[in-house]
Short mmCIF file of C-alpha atoms and ligand atoms in Angstrom, two decimals:
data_model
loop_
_atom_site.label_atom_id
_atom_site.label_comp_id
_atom_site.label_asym_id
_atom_site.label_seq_id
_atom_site.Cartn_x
_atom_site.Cartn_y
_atom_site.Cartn_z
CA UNK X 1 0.00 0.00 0.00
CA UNK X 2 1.60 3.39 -0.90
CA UNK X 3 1.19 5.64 1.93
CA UNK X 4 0.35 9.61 1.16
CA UNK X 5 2.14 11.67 3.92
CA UNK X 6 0.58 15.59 3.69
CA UNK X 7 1.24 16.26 7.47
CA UNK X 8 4.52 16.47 8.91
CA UNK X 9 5.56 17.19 12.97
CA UNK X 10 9.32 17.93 13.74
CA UNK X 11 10.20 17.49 17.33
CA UNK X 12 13.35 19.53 18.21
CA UNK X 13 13.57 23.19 16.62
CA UNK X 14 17.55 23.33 17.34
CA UNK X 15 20.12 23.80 14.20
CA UNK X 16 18.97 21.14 12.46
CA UNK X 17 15.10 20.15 13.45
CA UNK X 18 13.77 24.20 12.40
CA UNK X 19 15.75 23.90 8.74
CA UNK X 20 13.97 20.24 8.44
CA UNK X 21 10.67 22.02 9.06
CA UNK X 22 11.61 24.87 6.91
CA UNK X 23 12.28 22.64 4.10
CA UNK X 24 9.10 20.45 4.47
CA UNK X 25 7.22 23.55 4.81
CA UNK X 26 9.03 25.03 1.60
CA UNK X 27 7.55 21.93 -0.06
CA UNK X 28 4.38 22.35 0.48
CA UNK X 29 3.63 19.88 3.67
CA UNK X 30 1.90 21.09 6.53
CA UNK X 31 4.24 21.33 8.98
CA UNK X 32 4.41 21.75 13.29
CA UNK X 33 7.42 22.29 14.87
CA UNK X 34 8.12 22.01 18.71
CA UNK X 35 10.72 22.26 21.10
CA UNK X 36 10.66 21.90 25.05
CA UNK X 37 13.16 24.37 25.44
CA UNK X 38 11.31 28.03 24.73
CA UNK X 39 14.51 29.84 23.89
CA UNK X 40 15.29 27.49 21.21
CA UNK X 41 11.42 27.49 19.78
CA UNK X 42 12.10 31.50 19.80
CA UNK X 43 14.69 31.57 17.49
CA UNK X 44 13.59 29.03 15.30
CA UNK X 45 10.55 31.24 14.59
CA UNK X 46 12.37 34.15 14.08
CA UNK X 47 14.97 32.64 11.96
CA UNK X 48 12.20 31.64 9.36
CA UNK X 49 10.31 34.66 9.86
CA UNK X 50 13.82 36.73 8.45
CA UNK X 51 14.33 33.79 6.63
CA UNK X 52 11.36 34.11 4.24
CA UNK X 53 11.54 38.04 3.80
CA UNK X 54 15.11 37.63 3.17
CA UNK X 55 14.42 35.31 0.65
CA UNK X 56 12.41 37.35 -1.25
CA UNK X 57 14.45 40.38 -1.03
CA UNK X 58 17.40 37.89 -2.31
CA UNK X 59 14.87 37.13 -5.58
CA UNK X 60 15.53 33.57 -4.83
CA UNK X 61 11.87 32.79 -3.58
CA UNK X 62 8.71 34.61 -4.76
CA UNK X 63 6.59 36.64 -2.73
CA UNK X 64 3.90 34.12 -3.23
CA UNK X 65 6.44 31.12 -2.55
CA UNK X 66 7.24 32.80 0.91
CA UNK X 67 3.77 33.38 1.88
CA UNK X 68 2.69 29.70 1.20
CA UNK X 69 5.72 28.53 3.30
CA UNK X 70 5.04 30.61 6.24
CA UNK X 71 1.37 29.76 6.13
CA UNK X 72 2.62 25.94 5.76
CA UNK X 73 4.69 25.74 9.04
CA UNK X 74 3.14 26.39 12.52
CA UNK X 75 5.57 26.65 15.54
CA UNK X 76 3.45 24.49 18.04
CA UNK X 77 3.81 24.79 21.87
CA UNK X 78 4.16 20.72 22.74
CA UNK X 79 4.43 17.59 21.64
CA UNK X 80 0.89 16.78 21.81
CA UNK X 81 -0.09 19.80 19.44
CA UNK X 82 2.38 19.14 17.35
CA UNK X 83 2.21 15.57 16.30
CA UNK X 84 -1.44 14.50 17.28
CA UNK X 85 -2.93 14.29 13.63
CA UNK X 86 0.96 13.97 11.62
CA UNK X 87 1.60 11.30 9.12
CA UNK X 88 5.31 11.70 9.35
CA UNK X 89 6.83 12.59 12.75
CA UNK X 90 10.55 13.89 12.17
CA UNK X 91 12.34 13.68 15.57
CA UNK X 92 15.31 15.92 15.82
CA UNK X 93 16.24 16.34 19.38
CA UNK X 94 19.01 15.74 21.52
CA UNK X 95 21.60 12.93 20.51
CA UNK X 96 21.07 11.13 23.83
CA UNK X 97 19.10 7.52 23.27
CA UNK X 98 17.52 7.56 26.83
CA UNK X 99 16.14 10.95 25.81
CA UNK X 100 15.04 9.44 22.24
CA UNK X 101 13.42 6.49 23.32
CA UNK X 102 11.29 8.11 26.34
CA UNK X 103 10.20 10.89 23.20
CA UNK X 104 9.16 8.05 20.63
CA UNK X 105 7.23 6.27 23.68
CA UNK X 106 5.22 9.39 24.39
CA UNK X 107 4.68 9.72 20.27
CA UNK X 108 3.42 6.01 20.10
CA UNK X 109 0.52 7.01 22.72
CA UNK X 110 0.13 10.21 20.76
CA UNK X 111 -0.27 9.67 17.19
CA UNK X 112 -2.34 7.97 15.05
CA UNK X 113 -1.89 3.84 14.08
CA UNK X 114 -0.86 5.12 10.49
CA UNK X 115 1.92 7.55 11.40
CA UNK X 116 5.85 6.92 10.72
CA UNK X 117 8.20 8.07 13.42
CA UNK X 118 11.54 9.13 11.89
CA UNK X 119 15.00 9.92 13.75
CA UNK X 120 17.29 12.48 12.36
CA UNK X 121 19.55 10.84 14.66
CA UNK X 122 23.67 11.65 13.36
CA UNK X 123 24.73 8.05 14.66
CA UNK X 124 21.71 6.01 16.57
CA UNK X 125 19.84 3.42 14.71
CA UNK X 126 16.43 3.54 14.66
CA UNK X 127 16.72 -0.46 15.71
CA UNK X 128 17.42 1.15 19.59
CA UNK X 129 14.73 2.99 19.34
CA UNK X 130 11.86 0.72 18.17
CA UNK X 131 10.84 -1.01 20.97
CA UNK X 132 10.30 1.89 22.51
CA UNK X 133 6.53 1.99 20.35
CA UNK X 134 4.23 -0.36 19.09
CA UNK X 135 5.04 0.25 15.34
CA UNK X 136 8.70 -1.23 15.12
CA UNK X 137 7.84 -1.09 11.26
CA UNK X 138 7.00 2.40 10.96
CA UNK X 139 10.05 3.48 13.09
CA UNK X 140 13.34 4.15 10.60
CA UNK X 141 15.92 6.74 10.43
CA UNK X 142 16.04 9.93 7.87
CA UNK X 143 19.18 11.58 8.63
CA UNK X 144 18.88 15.23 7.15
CA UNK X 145 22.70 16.81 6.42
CA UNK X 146 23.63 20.81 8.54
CA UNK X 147 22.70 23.52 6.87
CA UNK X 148 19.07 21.21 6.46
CA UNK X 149 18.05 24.11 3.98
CA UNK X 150 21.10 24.07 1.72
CA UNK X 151 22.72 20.22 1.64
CA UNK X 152 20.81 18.19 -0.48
CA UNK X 153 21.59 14.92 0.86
CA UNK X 154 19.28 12.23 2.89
CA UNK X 155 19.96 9.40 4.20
CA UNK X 156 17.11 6.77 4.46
CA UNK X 157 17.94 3.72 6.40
CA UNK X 158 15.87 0.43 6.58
CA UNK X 159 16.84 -1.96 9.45
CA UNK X 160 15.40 -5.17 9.31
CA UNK X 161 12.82 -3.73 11.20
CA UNK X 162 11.59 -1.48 8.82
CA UNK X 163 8.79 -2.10 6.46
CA UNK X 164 9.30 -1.48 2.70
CA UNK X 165 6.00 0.77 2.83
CA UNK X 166 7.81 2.88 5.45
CA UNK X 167 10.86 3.38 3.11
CA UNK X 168 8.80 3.87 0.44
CA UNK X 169 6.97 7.10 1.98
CA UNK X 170 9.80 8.28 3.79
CA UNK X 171 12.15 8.24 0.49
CA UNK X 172 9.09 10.39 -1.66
CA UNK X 173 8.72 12.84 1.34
CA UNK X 174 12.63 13.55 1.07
CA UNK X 175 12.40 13.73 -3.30
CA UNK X 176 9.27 15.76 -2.86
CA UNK X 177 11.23 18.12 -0.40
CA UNK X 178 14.01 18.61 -3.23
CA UNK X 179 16.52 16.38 -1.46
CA UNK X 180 18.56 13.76 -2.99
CA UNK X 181 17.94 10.40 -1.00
CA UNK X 182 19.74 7.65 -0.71
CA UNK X 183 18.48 4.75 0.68
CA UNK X 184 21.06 2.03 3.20
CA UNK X 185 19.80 -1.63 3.37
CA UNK X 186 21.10 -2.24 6.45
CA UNK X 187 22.16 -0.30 9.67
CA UNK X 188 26.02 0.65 10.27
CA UNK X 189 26.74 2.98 13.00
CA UNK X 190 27.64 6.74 11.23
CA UNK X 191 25.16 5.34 8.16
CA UNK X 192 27.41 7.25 4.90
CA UNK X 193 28.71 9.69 5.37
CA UNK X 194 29.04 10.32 9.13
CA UNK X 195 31.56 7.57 8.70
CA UNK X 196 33.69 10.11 6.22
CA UNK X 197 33.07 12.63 8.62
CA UNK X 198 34.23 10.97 11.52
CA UNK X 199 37.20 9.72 10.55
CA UNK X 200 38.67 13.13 8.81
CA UNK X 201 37.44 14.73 11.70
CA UNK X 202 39.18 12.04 13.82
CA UNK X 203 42.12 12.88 11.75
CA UNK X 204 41.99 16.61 12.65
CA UNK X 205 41.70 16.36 16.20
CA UNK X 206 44.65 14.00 16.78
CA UNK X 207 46.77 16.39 14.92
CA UNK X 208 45.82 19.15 16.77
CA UNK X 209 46.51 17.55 20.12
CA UNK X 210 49.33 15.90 18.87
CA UNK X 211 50.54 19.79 18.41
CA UNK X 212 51.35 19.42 14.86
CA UNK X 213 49.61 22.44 13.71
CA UNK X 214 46.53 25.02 14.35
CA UNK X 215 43.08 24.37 13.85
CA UNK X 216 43.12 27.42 11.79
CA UNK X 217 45.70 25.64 9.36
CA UNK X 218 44.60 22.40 9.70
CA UNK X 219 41.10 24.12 8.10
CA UNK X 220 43.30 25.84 5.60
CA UNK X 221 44.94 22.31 4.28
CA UNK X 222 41.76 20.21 4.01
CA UNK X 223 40.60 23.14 2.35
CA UNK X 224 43.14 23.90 -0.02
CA UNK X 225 44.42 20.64 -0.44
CA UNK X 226 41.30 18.34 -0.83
CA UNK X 227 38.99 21.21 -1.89
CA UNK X 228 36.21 20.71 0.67
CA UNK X 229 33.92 23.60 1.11
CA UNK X 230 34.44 23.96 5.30
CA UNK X 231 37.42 22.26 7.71
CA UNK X 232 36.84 19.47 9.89
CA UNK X 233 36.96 22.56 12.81
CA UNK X 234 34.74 25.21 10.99
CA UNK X 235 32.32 22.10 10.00
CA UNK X 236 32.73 20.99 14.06
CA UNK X 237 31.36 24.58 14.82
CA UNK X 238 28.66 24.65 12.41
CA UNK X 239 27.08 20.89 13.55
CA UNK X 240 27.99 22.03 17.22
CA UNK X 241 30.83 20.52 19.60
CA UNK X 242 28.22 19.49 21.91
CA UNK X 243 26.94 17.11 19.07
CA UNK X 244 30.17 15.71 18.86
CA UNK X 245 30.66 15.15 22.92
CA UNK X 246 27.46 13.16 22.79
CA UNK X 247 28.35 11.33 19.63
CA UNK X 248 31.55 10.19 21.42
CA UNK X 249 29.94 9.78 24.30
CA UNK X 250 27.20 7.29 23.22
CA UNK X 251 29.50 5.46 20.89
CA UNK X 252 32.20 4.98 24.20
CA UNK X 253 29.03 3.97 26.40
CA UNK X 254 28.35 1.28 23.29
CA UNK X 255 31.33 0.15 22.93
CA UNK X 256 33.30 0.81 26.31
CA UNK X 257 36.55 1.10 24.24
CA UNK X 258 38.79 4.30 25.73
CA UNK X 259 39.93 5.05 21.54
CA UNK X 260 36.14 5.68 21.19
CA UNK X 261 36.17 8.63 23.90
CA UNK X 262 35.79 12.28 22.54
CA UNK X 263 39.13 13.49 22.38
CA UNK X 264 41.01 16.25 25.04
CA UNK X 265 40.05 19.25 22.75
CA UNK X 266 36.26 18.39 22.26
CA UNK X 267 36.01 17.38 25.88
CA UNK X 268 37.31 20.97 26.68
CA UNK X 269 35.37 22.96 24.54
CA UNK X 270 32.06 21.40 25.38
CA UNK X 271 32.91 21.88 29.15
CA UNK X 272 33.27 25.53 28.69
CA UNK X 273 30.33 25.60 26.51
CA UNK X 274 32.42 26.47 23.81
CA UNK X 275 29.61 24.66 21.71
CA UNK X 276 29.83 26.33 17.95
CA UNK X 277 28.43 28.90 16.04
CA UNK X 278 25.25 28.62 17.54
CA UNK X 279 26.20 30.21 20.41
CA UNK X 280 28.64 32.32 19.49
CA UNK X 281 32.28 30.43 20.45
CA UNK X 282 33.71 27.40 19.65
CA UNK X 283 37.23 26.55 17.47
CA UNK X 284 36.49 30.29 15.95
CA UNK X 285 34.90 33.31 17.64
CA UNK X 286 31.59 34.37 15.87
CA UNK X 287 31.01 37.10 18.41
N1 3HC W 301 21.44 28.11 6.95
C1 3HC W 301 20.73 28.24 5.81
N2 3HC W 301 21.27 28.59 4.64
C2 3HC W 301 22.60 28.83 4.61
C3 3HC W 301 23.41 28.72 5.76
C4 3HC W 301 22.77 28.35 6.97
N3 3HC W 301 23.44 28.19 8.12
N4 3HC W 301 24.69 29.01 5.42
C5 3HC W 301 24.68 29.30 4.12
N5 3HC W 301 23.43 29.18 3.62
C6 3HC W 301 23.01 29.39 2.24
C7 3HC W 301 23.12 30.84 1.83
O1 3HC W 301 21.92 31.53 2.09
C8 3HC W 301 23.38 30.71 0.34
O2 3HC W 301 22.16 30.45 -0.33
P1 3HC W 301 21.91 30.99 -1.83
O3 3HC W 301 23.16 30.72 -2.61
O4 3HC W 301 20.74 30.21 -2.32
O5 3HC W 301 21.65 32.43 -1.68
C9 3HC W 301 24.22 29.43 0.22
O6 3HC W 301 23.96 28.68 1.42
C10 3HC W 301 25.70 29.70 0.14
O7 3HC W 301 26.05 30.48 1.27
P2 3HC W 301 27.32 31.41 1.36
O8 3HC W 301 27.63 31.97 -0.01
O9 3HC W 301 27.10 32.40 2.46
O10 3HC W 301 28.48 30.50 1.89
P3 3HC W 301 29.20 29.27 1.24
O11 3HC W 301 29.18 29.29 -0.24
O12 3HC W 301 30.48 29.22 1.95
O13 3HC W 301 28.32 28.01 1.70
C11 3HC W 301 27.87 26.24 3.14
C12 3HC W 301 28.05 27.75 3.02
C13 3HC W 301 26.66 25.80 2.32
C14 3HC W 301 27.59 25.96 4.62
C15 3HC W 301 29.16 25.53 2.62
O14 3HC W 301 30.27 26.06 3.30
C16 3HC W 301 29.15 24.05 2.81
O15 3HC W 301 28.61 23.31 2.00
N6 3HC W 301 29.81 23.58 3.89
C17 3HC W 301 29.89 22.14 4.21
C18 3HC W 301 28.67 21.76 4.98
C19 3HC W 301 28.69 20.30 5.32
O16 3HC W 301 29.63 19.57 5.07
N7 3HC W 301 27.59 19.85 5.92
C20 3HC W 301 27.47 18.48 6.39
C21 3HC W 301 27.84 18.45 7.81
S1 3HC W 301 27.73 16.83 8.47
C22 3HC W 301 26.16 16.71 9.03
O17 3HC W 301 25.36 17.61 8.98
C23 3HC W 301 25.78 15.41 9.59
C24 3HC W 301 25.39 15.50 11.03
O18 3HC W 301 24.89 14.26 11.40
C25 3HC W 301 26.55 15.88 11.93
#
């Protein structure tokens, strides 16, 4: 049965879950987006607000494309409102599974038998999630790329869990959103491309602690030398350090193998709250 998804809910309105909605809404969904946290859900509604004007002003986005998008995406105050009647639930909070799983319990009770509960989790399979709900089938990841609005990239994964229908609706949400999916028959921890990421970013750090050279140059050699748009650092600071401690974190917890714990630097930074762009400090000063 091919399942027609019109309403979308995006739990989490932090750096990536407000882009996600932005997108959807772009698209032509009907879109809610929530976040516990009210400072976050503040900015994520006047980021699109300026967004949208700035759009226009930009001529890349009509004035009629702009007012259909705003009118498609509704910043709801809770979970509840947000996901009650949704056909496609897009969770994008916190990379912490205990945090995950308790979320997708509370979505199970709240939404309809029909609906599909997606995790834009960076690194946790949907399989550690599932059991969590009733619908193990209708539970998958669809791992969105930072910025959400600009990278075109989405990665759809089916664990054995996951029924074909579910990929199936998942896969046309992301092509009907202008996103290029790709679709992973099995789950790997990192999925694609997190596993590139990882392991130049793995790369970077060592060097840096090892003393061989600055962040600032390490940036400028990946750069330069292998022509990638951002540095492992800048990139760090754009996704947010405090993604990364909890990525490390998670994996060590996993795995309890010390070469999987986030390294001096990162463990540094995110004690200081030295977290990234988003607020302000992290490898580079934004201030
Ligand atoms: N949010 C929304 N849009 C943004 C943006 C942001 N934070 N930053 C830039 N843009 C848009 C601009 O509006 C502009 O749009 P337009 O051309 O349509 O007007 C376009 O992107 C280009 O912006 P700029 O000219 O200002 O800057 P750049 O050309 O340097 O591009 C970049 C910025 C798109 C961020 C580029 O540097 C890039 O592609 N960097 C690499 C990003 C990347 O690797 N992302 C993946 C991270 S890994 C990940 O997300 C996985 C997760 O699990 C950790």
């Amino acid at each position: 049965m091919n399942m027609e998804i019109n309403k979308i809910a995006v739990i989490g309105a932090g750096n990536m879950g407000h882009q996600i909605a932005m997108c959807a809404a772009l698209s032509g969904f009907s879109v809610r987006c929530t976040d516990n946290n009210a400072d976050i859900l503040g900015k994520a509604v006047q980021f699109a607000d300026n967004y949208w004007t700035e759009r226009v002003n930009k001529g890349k986005l009509t004035e009629e494309a702009a007012k259909a998008a705003r009118e498609n995406l509704v910043f709801a105050p809770s979970v509840q409102s947000a996901a009650e009647d949704a056909d496609l639930v897009i969770e994008a909070i916190i990379e912490k599974l205990v945090i995950k799983r308790t979320l997708f319990a509370e979505l199970d009770k709240i939404c309809p038998a029909h609906t599909i509960l997606a995790t834009n989790s960076s690194y946790i399979a949907s399989s550690k999630i599932t059991d969590a709900t009733s619908r193990p089938d209708k539970v998958c990841n669809m791992h969105f790329f930072n910025p959400a609005l600009v990278m075109k990239l989405v990665e759809v994964v089916q664990g054995s869990h996951v029924s074909d229908e579910t990929v199936e609706a998942v896969m046309t949400v992301a092509t009907k959103m202008n996103k290029t999916p790709v679709l992973l028959h099995k789950e790997i921890y990192g999925f694609l491309v997190n596993r590139f990421l990882q392991a130049t970013r793995q790369e970077a750090l060592k060097l840096l602690d090892m003393g061989v050279a600055s962040h600032e140059d390490i940036d400028l050699a990946v750069k330069n030398g292998l022509g990638y748009p951002m540095g492992p650092f800048e990139l760090m600071d754009l996704t947010g350090i405090d993604l990364a401690y909890h990525t490390y974190m998670e994996k060590y917890k996993d795995s309890g193998d010390p070469a999987d714990r986030p390294s001096p630097t990162v463990v540094e930074k995110f004690t200081k709250g030295e977290w990234g762009k988003k607020v302000g400090k992290g490898f580079y000063d934004y201030s």
